[in-house]
Amino acid sequence: MTLVAAGTARVGALDVAVDLTVADEIVAVLGPNGAGKTTLLRTLAGLHPLDTGRITLDGTVLDDPAAGVFVRPAHRSVGMVFQDHVLFPFLDARENVAFGLRSRGVGRREARRRADDWLARVGLADCATARPDALSGGQTQRVALARALASEPRLLCLDEPLAALDAQARVEIRRALRRHLAAAGARVLVTHDPVDAAVLADRVVILEAGRVIQTGTMDEIALRPRSTYVADLVGCNHYRGVAADGRVTLAGGATLVVADRTVTGVVHVSVHPRSVGLHREAPGGSSRNHFAGTVTDVDGLGDRVRVRIEGAVPIVAEITAAASTELGLAPGHGVVASVKATEITVYPA
């Protein structure tokens, strides 16, 4: 199974660059609100046409405006699971799942048989005759997934499939979802949650302002974030600057001393919060980078604490709760952050 999509789709003032290749894998698309994630999915499903470019699925052209080719949604081998699940309220679970099969010409008896099989696979064999208003959010999500999978689409698109679930249901459904997606061919999942992406996806695509800015596994992206959004997503500090002779000069004029002297020019800089030390005053020793600032936020994370500091170099540190207590950290307090040069990752922009 191979999806190749390259082109543009305009929605209001936003031009979305549809730039995606998906083989037999699960690809998660992450990005801030308004980045164009849902538009990307709708374009793949045929719910929003391309303005330029082409979409092919296993070599079959689905959309090519220059050639006058546009395959309607009902005739694409594409399954779509919407964020709000969109079940027919007047049909029971069995008939909702059978609907897609019936619309593709499968006979009523066979469609119902296959619907029952899929309901059993998603753990809802006892809910076949229940209507959507009698189902929980998690059950509704599984019916929507069963409906999309029952027609055996070559491409499956899921738009925030776990967003409407509470925390407990989310963990349960996430686990089941990974199992059901494992043999579904090419799958594209839109989510805001990096945990969803890490658990469900083989590969991650970051979309910002309608453009793909980074792609890779979650570990690869976490190691070298290429924007503030990505850094916040994976919990790292991120800066841009100009590197020369083992120093990086940031936009505001502050300078970082780095161990890697081979990277020069415009660069990204990444610092993990656990690599940041906090002190009442500048320490001696091997930490060559000291930044005075003011604590703005102190957030507990079990036995650890994340501390946000504003100053010439805004930075987030993650320290033990005991260390935070010893320092008496609270919003408004002055503090000095330190980072060893060897703990700073520098890479070309």
mmCIF file of C-alpha atoms in Angstrom:
data_model
loop_
_atom_site.group_PDB
_atom_site.id
_atom_site.type_symbol
_atom_site.label_atom_id
_atom_site.label_comp_id
_atom_site.label_asym_id
_atom_site.label_seq_id
_atom_site.Cartn_x
_atom_site.Cartn_y
_atom_site.Cartn_z
ATOM 1 C CA MET A 1 0.000 0.000 0.000
ATOM 2 C CA THR A 2 1.498 3.367 -0.975
ATOM 3 C CA LEU A 3 -0.036 6.804 -0.792
ATOM 4 C CA VAL A 4 1.789 9.642 -2.540
ATOM 5 C CA ALA A 5 0.295 13.109 -2.111
ATOM 6 C CA ALA A 6 2.008 16.278 -3.323
ATOM 7 C CA GLY A 7 0.247 19.551 -4.028
ATOM 8 C CA THR A 8 -1.641 22.399 -2.402
ATOM 9 C CA ALA A 9 -5.145 22.889 -1.036
ATOM 10 C CA ARG A 10 -6.388 26.329 -0.110
ATOM 11 C CA VAL A 11 -8.799 26.840 2.793
ATOM 12 C CA GLY A 12 -9.632 30.463 3.515
ATOM 13 C CA ALA A 13 -6.336 32.325 3.862
ATOM 14 C CA LEU A 14 -4.292 29.158 4.471
ATOM 15 C CA ASP A 15 -2.480 27.291 1.713
ATOM 16 C CA VAL A 16 -1.865 23.739 2.904
ATOM 17 C CA ALA A 17 1.064 21.966 1.282
ATOM 18 C CA VAL A 18 -0.165 18.400 0.858
ATOM 19 C CA ASP A 19 3.206 16.660 1.073
ATOM 20 C CA LEU A 20 2.919 13.095 2.290
ATOM 21 C CA THR A 21 4.124 9.618 1.334
ATOM 22 C CA VAL A 22 2.760 6.695 3.355
ATOM 23 C CA ALA A 23 3.555 3.019 2.811
ATOM 24 C CA ASP A 24 2.277 0.116 4.917
ATOM 25 C CA GLU A 25 2.647 2.068 8.157
ATOM 26 C CA ILE A 26 0.930 4.339 10.659
ATOM 27 C CA VAL A 27 1.833 8.005 10.248
ATOM 28 C CA ALA A 28 0.756 10.547 12.861
ATOM 29 C CA VAL A 29 0.305 14.183 11.825
ATOM 30 C CA LEU A 30 0.790 16.672 14.660
ATOM 31 C CA GLY A 31 0.625 20.447 14.650
ATOM 32 C CA PRO A 32 -0.918 23.442 16.414
ATOM 33 C CA ASN A 33 -4.522 24.529 15.847
ATOM 34 C CA GLY A 34 -4.987 25.975 12.375
ATOM 35 C CA ALA A 35 -1.935 24.213 10.926
ATOM 36 C CA GLY A 36 -4.026 22.424 8.277
ATOM 37 C CA LYS A 37 -4.096 18.894 9.712
ATOM 38 C CA THR A 38 -7.800 18.214 9.152
ATOM 39 C CA THR A 39 -7.630 19.832 5.702
ATOM 40 C CA LEU A 40 -4.844 17.391 4.836
ATOM 41 C CA LEU A 41 -7.030 14.421 5.834
ATOM 42 C CA ARG A 42 -10.094 15.794 4.034
ATOM 43 C CA THR A 43 -8.011 16.221 0.887
ATOM 44 C CA LEU A 44 -6.843 12.608 1.021
ATOM 45 C CA ALA A 45 -10.426 11.416 1.534
ATOM 46 C CA GLY A 46 -11.751 13.517 -1.361
ATOM 47 C CA LEU A 47 -13.793 15.840 0.854
ATOM 48 C CA HIS A 48 -11.686 18.823 -0.233
ATOM 49 C CA PRO A 49 -10.118 18.904 -3.726
ATOM 50 C CA LEU A 50 -6.531 19.835 -4.476
ATOM 51 C CA ASP A 51 -5.853 23.177 -6.111
ATOM 52 C CA THR A 52 -2.570 21.930 -7.561
ATOM 53 C CA GLY A 53 -0.635 18.673 -7.578
ATOM 54 C CA ARG A 54 -1.635 15.024 -7.475
ATOM 55 C CA ILE A 55 -2.709 12.275 -5.090
ATOM 56 C CA THR A 56 -2.166 8.625 -5.995
ATOM 57 C CA LEU A 57 -2.982 5.463 -4.048
ATOM 58 C CA ASP A 58 -1.201 2.307 -5.202
ATOM 59 C CA GLY A 59 -0.580 4.018 -8.536
ATOM 60 C CA THR A 60 -4.233 5.007 -9.073
ATOM 61 C CA VAL A 61 -4.714 8.758 -9.503
ATOM 62 C CA LEU A 62 -7.351 10.082 -7.086
ATOM 63 C CA ASP A 63 -6.910 13.803 -7.633
ATOM 64 C CA ASP A 64 -5.064 15.701 -10.360
ATOM 65 C CA PRO A 65 -6.653 19.069 -11.188
ATOM 66 C CA ALA A 66 -4.300 19.716 -14.121
ATOM 67 C CA ALA A 67 -5.480 16.483 -15.766
ATOM 68 C CA GLY A 68 -9.123 16.983 -14.779
ATOM 69 C CA VAL A 69 -9.125 13.855 -12.577
ATOM 70 C CA PHE A 70 -11.078 13.795 -9.318
ATOM 71 C CA VAL A 71 -12.338 10.550 -7.786
ATOM 72 C CA ARG A 72 -15.307 11.177 -5.509
ATOM 73 C CA PRO A 73 -15.099 10.037 -1.865
ATOM 74 C CA ALA A 74 -17.532 7.142 -2.311
ATOM 75 C CA HIS A 75 -15.344 5.712 -5.068
ATOM 76 C CA ARG A 76 -12.029 5.974 -3.232
ATOM 77 C CA SER A 77 -10.709 3.048 -1.203
ATOM 78 C CA VAL A 78 -10.328 5.418 1.732
ATOM 79 C CA GLY A 79 -11.865 5.002 5.183
ATOM 80 C CA MET A 80 -12.421 8.067 7.377
ATOM 81 C CA VAL A 81 -12.960 8.217 11.138
ATOM 82 C CA PHE A 82 -14.057 11.714 12.112
ATOM 83 C CA GLN A 83 -13.264 13.414 15.410
ATOM 84 C CA ASP A 84 -16.915 13.351 16.520
ATOM 85 C CA HIS A 85 -17.377 9.806 15.085
ATOM 86 C CA VAL A 86 -20.493 10.871 13.059
ATOM 87 C CA LEU A 87 -22.680 7.784 13.495
ATOM 88 C CA PHE A 88 -26.195 7.735 12.099
ATOM 89 C CA PRO A 89 -28.406 8.263 15.178
ATOM 90 C CA PHE A 90 -31.359 6.336 13.711
ATOM 91 C CA LEU A 91 -29.310 3.190 12.948
ATOM 92 C CA ASP A 92 -28.067 0.654 15.478
ATOM 93 C CA ALA A 93 -24.378 -0.277 15.730
ATOM 94 C CA ARG A 94 -24.688 -3.177 13.270
ATOM 95 C CA GLU A 95 -26.380 -1.036 10.609
ATOM 96 C CA ASN A 96 -23.903 1.810 11.121
ATOM 97 C CA VAL A 97 -21.011 -0.550 10.428
ATOM 98 C CA ALA A 98 -22.848 -2.178 7.516
ATOM 99 C CA PHE A 99 -23.667 1.188 5.927
ATOM 100 C CA GLY A 100 -20.286 1.634 4.236
ATOM 101 C CA LEU A 101 -20.414 -1.893 2.853
ATOM 102 C CA ARG A 102 -23.942 -1.418 1.552
ATOM 103 C CA SER A 103 -22.941 1.846 -0.156
ATOM 104 C CA ARG A 104 -20.247 -0.118 -2.011
ATOM 105 C CA GLY A 105 -22.736 -2.665 -3.319
ATOM 106 C CA VAL A 106 -22.409 -5.449 -0.729
ATOM 107 C CA GLY A 107 -25.688 -7.305 -0.159
ATOM 108 C CA ARG A 108 -27.636 -6.707 3.053
ATOM 109 C CA ARG A 109 -27.052 -10.170 4.551
ATOM 110 C CA GLU A 110 -23.325 -10.202 3.795
ATOM 111 C CA ALA A 111 -22.943 -6.601 5.019
ATOM 112 C CA ARG A 112 -24.592 -7.481 8.329
ATOM 113 C CA ARG A 113 -22.443 -10.589 8.705
ATOM 114 C CA ARG A 114 -19.263 -8.609 8.170
ATOM 115 C CA ALA A 115 -20.536 -5.852 10.466
ATOM 116 C CA ASP A 116 -21.103 -8.374 13.255
ATOM 117 C CA ASP A 117 -17.614 -9.766 12.673
ATOM 118 C CA TRP A 118 -16.060 -6.306 13.048
ATOM 119 C CA LEU A 119 -18.126 -5.442 16.097
ATOM 120 C CA ALA A 120 -16.820 -8.638 17.694
ATOM 121 C CA ARG A 121 -13.245 -7.673 16.776
ATOM 122 C CA VAL A 122 -13.583 -4.313 18.551
ATOM 123 C CA GLY A 123 -15.228 -5.908 21.582
ATOM 124 C CA LEU A 124 -18.809 -4.805 20.905
ATOM 125 C CA ALA A 125 -20.508 -8.066 19.946
ATOM 126 C CA ASP A 126 -23.152 -7.452 22.638
ATOM 127 C CA CYS A 127 -23.931 -3.942 21.356
ATOM 128 C CA ALA A 128 -24.981 -4.762 17.785
ATOM 129 C CA THR A 129 -28.588 -3.617 18.279
ATOM 130 C CA ALA A 130 -27.768 -0.554 20.411
ATOM 131 C CA ARG A 131 -28.230 2.887 18.913
ATOM 132 C CA PRO A 132 -25.518 5.576 19.308
ATOM 133 C CA ASP A 133 -27.317 7.409 22.139
ATOM 134 C CA ALA A 134 -27.121 4.231 24.236
ATOM 135 C CA LEU A 135 -23.347 3.860 23.748
ATOM 136 C CA SER A 136 -20.490 5.409 25.720
ATOM 137 C CA GLY A 137 -17.915 7.648 24.040
ATOM 138 C CA GLY A 138 -15.428 4.780 23.842
ATOM 139 C CA GLN A 139 -18.020 2.429 22.370
ATOM 140 C CA THR A 140 -19.060 5.037 19.801
ATOM 141 C CA GLN A 141 -15.436 5.468 18.781
ATOM 142 C CA ARG A 142 -15.050 1.720 18.290
ATOM 143 C CA VAL A 143 -18.207 1.537 16.154
ATOM 144 C CA ALA A 144 -16.840 4.338 13.964
ATOM 145 C CA LEU A 145 -13.523 2.490 13.655
ATOM 146 C CA ALA A 146 -15.275 -0.788 12.809
ATOM 147 C CA ARG A 147 -17.318 0.985 10.115
ATOM 148 C CA ALA A 148 -14.158 2.429 8.545
ATOM 149 C CA LEU A 149 -12.276 -0.883 8.664
ATOM 150 C CA ALA A 150 -15.129 -3.117 7.522
ATOM 151 C CA SER A 151 -14.813 -1.996 3.907
ATOM 152 C CA GLU A 152 -11.084 -2.901 4.006
ATOM 153 C CA PRO A 153 -9.848 0.474 2.707
ATOM 154 C CA ARG A 154 -6.394 0.768 1.223
ATOM 155 C CA LEU A 155 -6.004 4.037 3.145
ATOM 156 C CA LEU A 156 -7.467 4.777 6.582
ATOM 157 C CA CYS A 157 -7.647 8.378 7.860
ATOM 158 C CA LEU A 158 -8.393 9.162 11.511
ATOM 159 C CA ASP A 159 -9.044 12.708 12.736
ATOM 160 C CA GLU A 160 -8.364 13.031 16.491
ATOM 161 C CA PRO A 161 -9.993 9.621 17.178
ATOM 162 C CA LEU A 162 -9.308 9.778 20.936
ATOM 163 C CA ALA A 163 -9.992 13.472 21.571
ATOM 164 C CA ALA A 164 -13.553 13.028 22.875
ATOM 165 C CA LEU A 165 -12.654 10.326 25.420
ATOM 166 C CA ASP A 166 -11.976 10.713 29.124
ATOM 167 C CA ALA A 167 -8.524 9.787 30.461
ATOM 168 C CA GLN A 168 -9.432 6.231 31.497
ATOM 169 C CA ALA A 169 -11.212 5.393 28.236
ATOM 170 C CA ARG A 170 -8.380 6.983 26.263
ATOM 171 C CA VAL A 171 -5.797 4.557 27.648
ATOM 172 C CA GLU A 172 -8.028 1.546 26.949
ATOM 173 C CA ILE A 173 -9.018 2.622 23.426
ATOM 174 C CA ARG A 174 -5.468 3.673 22.533
ATOM 175 C CA ARG A 175 -4.272 0.148 23.284
ATOM 176 C CA ALA A 176 -7.073 -1.418 21.232
ATOM 177 C CA LEU A 177 -6.617 1.060 18.397
ATOM 178 C CA ARG A 178 -2.971 0.137 17.909
ATOM 179 C CA ARG A 179 -3.959 -3.521 17.622
ATOM 180 C CA HIS A 180 -6.654 -2.857 15.010
ATOM 181 C CA LEU A 181 -4.502 -0.474 12.983
ATOM 182 C CA ALA A 182 -1.612 -2.922 12.808
ATOM 183 C CA ALA A 183 -2.973 -4.714 9.739
ATOM 184 C CA ALA A 184 -4.898 -1.943 8.010
ATOM 185 C CA GLY A 185 -2.419 -0.885 5.283
ATOM 186 C CA ALA A 186 -1.603 2.827 4.961
ATOM 187 C CA ARG A 187 -2.928 4.775 7.934
ATOM 188 C CA VAL A 188 -2.826 8.526 8.629
ATOM 189 C CA LEU A 189 -3.715 9.727 12.117
ATOM 190 C CA VAL A 190 -4.192 13.372 13.120
ATOM 191 C CA THR A 191 -3.662 14.081 16.812
ATOM 192 C CA HIS A 192 -2.650 16.833 19.246
ATOM 193 C CA ASP A 193 -1.320 14.330 21.775
ATOM 194 C CA PRO A 194 2.349 13.277 21.564
ATOM 195 C CA VAL A 195 1.518 10.189 23.651
ATOM 196 C CA ASP A 196 -0.967 9.064 20.989
ATOM 197 C CA ALA A 197 1.698 9.591 18.348
ATOM 198 C CA ALA A 198 4.373 7.762 20.334
ATOM 199 C CA VAL A 199 2.133 4.759 21.090
ATOM 200 C CA LEU A 200 0.246 4.469 17.815
ATOM 201 C CA ALA A 201 2.521 5.712 15.043
ATOM 202 C CA ASP A 202 5.542 4.309 13.242
ATOM 203 C CA ARG A 203 6.435 7.787 12.001
ATOM 204 C CA VAL A 204 5.456 11.370 12.833
ATOM 205 C CA VAL A 205 4.917 14.351 10.525
ATOM 206 C CA ILE A 206 4.890 17.856 12.026
ATOM 207 C CA LEU A 207 2.693 20.373 10.198
ATOM 208 C CA GLU A 208 2.876 24.101 10.972
ATOM 209 C CA ALA A 209 1.177 26.924 9.059
ATOM 210 C CA GLY A 210 0.291 24.503 6.275
ATOM 211 C CA ARG A 211 3.843 23.208 5.782
ATOM 212 C CA VAL A 212 5.604 19.988 6.816
ATOM 213 C CA ILE A 213 8.565 21.142 8.903
ATOM 214 C CA GLN A 214 9.813 17.845 10.345
ATOM 215 C CA THR A 215 9.313 14.114 9.984
ATOM 216 C CA GLY A 216 10.734 11.040 11.726
ATOM 217 C CA THR A 217 10.120 8.868 14.761
ATOM 218 C CA MET A 218 9.153 10.567 18.027
ATOM 219 C CA ASP A 219 12.663 9.839 19.366
ATOM 220 C CA GLU A 220 14.286 11.453 16.317
ATOM 221 C CA ILE A 221 12.056 14.507 16.553
ATOM 222 C CA ALA A 222 12.627 14.838 20.304
ATOM 223 C CA LEU A 223 16.385 14.726 19.774
ATOM 224 C CA ARG A 224 16.419 17.576 17.235
ATOM 225 C CA PRO A 225 13.276 19.731 17.371
ATOM 226 C CA ARG A 226 13.105 22.289 14.569
ATOM 227 C CA SER A 227 10.592 24.741 16.037
ATOM 228 C CA THR A 228 9.345 26.043 19.364
ATOM 229 C CA TYR A 229 6.106 24.091 18.874
ATOM 230 C CA VAL A 230 8.006 20.810 18.465
ATOM 231 C CA ALA A 231 10.243 21.605 21.437
ATOM 232 C CA ASP A 232 7.206 22.266 23.624
ATOM 233 C CA LEU A 233 5.611 19.078 22.319
ATOM 234 C CA VAL A 234 8.535 16.892 23.349
ATOM 235 C CA GLY A 235 9.422 18.909 26.447
ATOM 236 C CA CYS A 236 12.754 20.405 25.359
ATOM 237 C CA ASN A 237 14.226 23.906 25.348
ATOM 238 C CA HIS A 238 14.758 25.193 21.811
ATOM 239 C CA TYR A 239 16.636 28.206 20.432
ATOM 240 C CA ARG A 240 17.877 29.497 17.083
ATOM 241 C CA GLY A 241 21.121 31.354 16.631
ATOM 242 C CA VAL A 242 24.368 31.696 14.714
ATOM 243 C CA ALA A 243 27.240 29.348 15.598
ATOM 244 C CA ALA A 244 30.946 30.127 15.281
ATOM 245 C CA ASP A 245 34.033 28.975 17.195
ATOM 246 C CA GLY A 246 32.111 26.955 19.780
ATOM 247 C CA ARG A 247 29.637 29.702 20.599
ATOM 248 C CA VAL A 248 26.043 30.300 19.523
ATOM 249 C CA THR A 249 24.749 33.865 19.501
ATOM 250 C CA LEU A 250 20.972 34.011 20.012
ATOM 251 C CA ALA A 251 18.639 36.611 18.517
ATOM 252 C CA GLY A 252 18.561 38.698 21.703
ATOM 253 C CA GLY A 253 22.346 38.836 21.899
ATOM 254 C CA ALA A 254 22.888 36.185 24.599
ATOM 255 C CA THR A 255 25.640 33.626 23.935
ATOM 256 C CA LEU A 256 25.782 29.887 24.577
ATOM 257 C CA VAL A 257 29.066 28.009 24.868
ATOM 258 C CA VAL A 258 28.775 24.626 23.122
ATOM 259 C CA ALA A 259 31.059 21.617 22.903
ATOM 260 C CA ASP A 260 30.514 21.018 19.165
ATOM 261 C CA ARG A 261 32.776 23.431 17.286
ATOM 262 C CA THR A 262 32.146 21.818 13.870
ATOM 263 C CA VAL A 263 28.675 23.306 13.288
ATOM 264 C CA THR A 264 28.693 26.889 11.996
ATOM 265 C CA GLY A 265 26.145 29.309 10.574
ATOM 266 C CA VAL A 266 22.442 29.433 11.424
ATOM 267 C CA VAL A 267 21.612 26.597 13.808
ATOM 268 C CA HIS A 268 18.999 25.076 16.087
ATOM 269 C CA VAL A 269 19.911 24.496 19.730
ATOM 270 C CA SER A 270 18.251 21.924 21.996
ATOM 271 C CA VAL A 271 18.637 21.554 25.767
ATOM 272 C CA HIS A 272 16.811 18.911 27.784
ATOM 273 C CA PRO A 273 15.248 20.326 30.980
ATOM 274 C CA ARG A 274 16.947 17.625 33.060
ATOM 275 C CA SER A 275 20.308 19.012 31.918
ATOM 276 C CA VAL A 276 19.550 22.383 33.515
ATOM 277 C CA GLY A 277 20.781 23.041 37.053
ATOM 278 C CA LEU A 278 19.263 25.729 39.290
ATOM 279 C CA HIS A 279 21.120 27.761 41.903
ATOM 280 C CA ARG A 280 20.656 30.783 44.132
ATOM 281 C CA GLU A 281 23.783 32.330 42.583
ATOM 282 C CA ALA A 282 26.171 31.481 39.757
ATOM 283 C CA PRO A 283 28.077 28.269 40.547
ATOM 284 C CA GLY A 284 31.692 27.426 39.880
ATOM 285 C CA GLY A 285 32.828 24.207 38.238
ATOM 286 C CA SER A 286 32.302 22.891 34.713
ATOM 287 C CA SER A 287 29.022 24.630 33.831
ATOM 288 C CA ARG A 288 30.152 27.400 31.501
ATOM 289 C CA ASN A 289 26.643 28.669 30.737
ATOM 290 C CA HIS A 290 24.927 30.675 33.507
ATOM 291 C CA PHE A 291 21.629 32.525 32.995
ATOM 292 C CA ALA A 292 20.051 34.702 35.666
ATOM 293 C CA GLY A 293 16.275 34.933 35.519
ATOM 294 C CA THR A 294 12.967 34.995 37.355
ATOM 295 C CA VAL A 295 10.815 31.962 38.096
ATOM 296 C CA THR A 296 7.398 32.239 36.407
ATOM 297 C CA ASP A 297 5.958 28.738 36.910
ATOM 298 C CA VAL A 298 6.634 25.737 39.148
ATOM 299 C CA ASP A 299 4.754 22.576 38.121
ATOM 300 C CA GLY A 300 4.876 19.293 40.033
ATOM 301 C CA LEU A 301 5.488 16.036 38.135
ATOM 302 C CA GLY A 302 5.400 13.366 40.831
ATOM 303 C CA ASP A 303 8.775 13.416 42.537
ATOM 304 C CA ARG A 304 10.109 15.998 40.065
ATOM 305 C CA VAL A 305 9.330 19.640 39.330
ATOM 306 C CA ARG A 306 9.411 21.625 36.065
ATOM 307 C CA VAL A 307 10.474 25.229 36.556
ATOM 308 C CA ARG A 308 10.040 27.912 33.896
ATOM 309 C CA ILE A 309 12.435 30.848 34.063
ATOM 310 C CA GLU A 310 12.235 34.114 32.114
ATOM 311 C CA GLY A 311 15.353 36.141 31.415
ATOM 312 C CA ALA A 312 17.909 36.875 28.706
ATOM 313 C CA VAL A 313 17.750 33.134 27.927
ATOM 314 C CA PRO A 314 14.257 31.782 28.773
ATOM 315 C CA ILE A 315 14.652 28.200 29.931
ATOM 316 C CA VAL A 316 12.775 25.298 31.528
ATOM 317 C CA ALA A 317 14.480 23.117 34.108
ATOM 318 C CA GLU A 318 13.363 19.793 35.545
ATOM 319 C CA ILE A 319 14.729 19.078 39.011
ATOM 320 C CA THR A 320 13.782 16.922 41.969
ATOM 321 C CA ALA A 321 11.013 18.065 44.277
ATOM 322 C CA ALA A 322 13.538 17.970 47.142
ATOM 323 C CA ALA A 323 15.873 20.357 45.299
ATOM 324 C CA SER A 324 12.975 22.701 44.572
ATOM 325 C CA THR A 325 12.034 22.762 48.239
ATOM 326 C CA GLU A 326 15.629 23.387 49.279
ATOM 327 C CA LEU A 327 15.876 26.353 46.899
ATOM 328 C CA GLY A 328 12.457 27.656 47.964
ATOM 329 C CA LEU A 329 11.388 28.050 44.347
ATOM 330 C CA ALA A 330 8.210 30.028 43.697
ATOM 331 C CA PRO A 331 6.974 32.431 41.005
ATOM 332 C CA GLY A 332 8.764 35.774 41.271
ATOM 333 C CA HIS A 333 11.929 34.383 42.846
ATOM 334 C CA GLY A 334 15.307 35.080 41.249
ATOM 335 C CA VAL A 335 17.392 32.083 40.227
ATOM 336 C CA VAL A 336 20.455 31.183 38.155
ATOM 337 C CA ALA A 337 20.212 28.375 35.577
ATOM 338 C CA SER A 338 23.317 26.528 34.456
ATOM 339 C CA VAL A 339 23.970 24.145 31.548
ATOM 340 C CA LYS A 340 27.192 22.339 30.663
ATOM 341 C CA ALA A 341 28.424 22.878 27.117
ATOM 342 C CA THR A 342 28.424 19.105 26.601
ATOM 343 C CA GLU A 343 24.676 18.970 27.360
ATOM 344 C CA ILE A 344 23.769 21.329 24.500
ATOM 345 C CA THR A 345 22.849 19.825 21.117
ATOM 346 C CA VAL A 346 23.559 22.019 18.085
ATOM 347 C CA TYR A 347 22.454 21.196 14.517
ATOM 348 C CA PRO A 348 22.045 23.086 11.225
ATOM 349 C CA ALA A 349 18.828 25.038 10.619
#
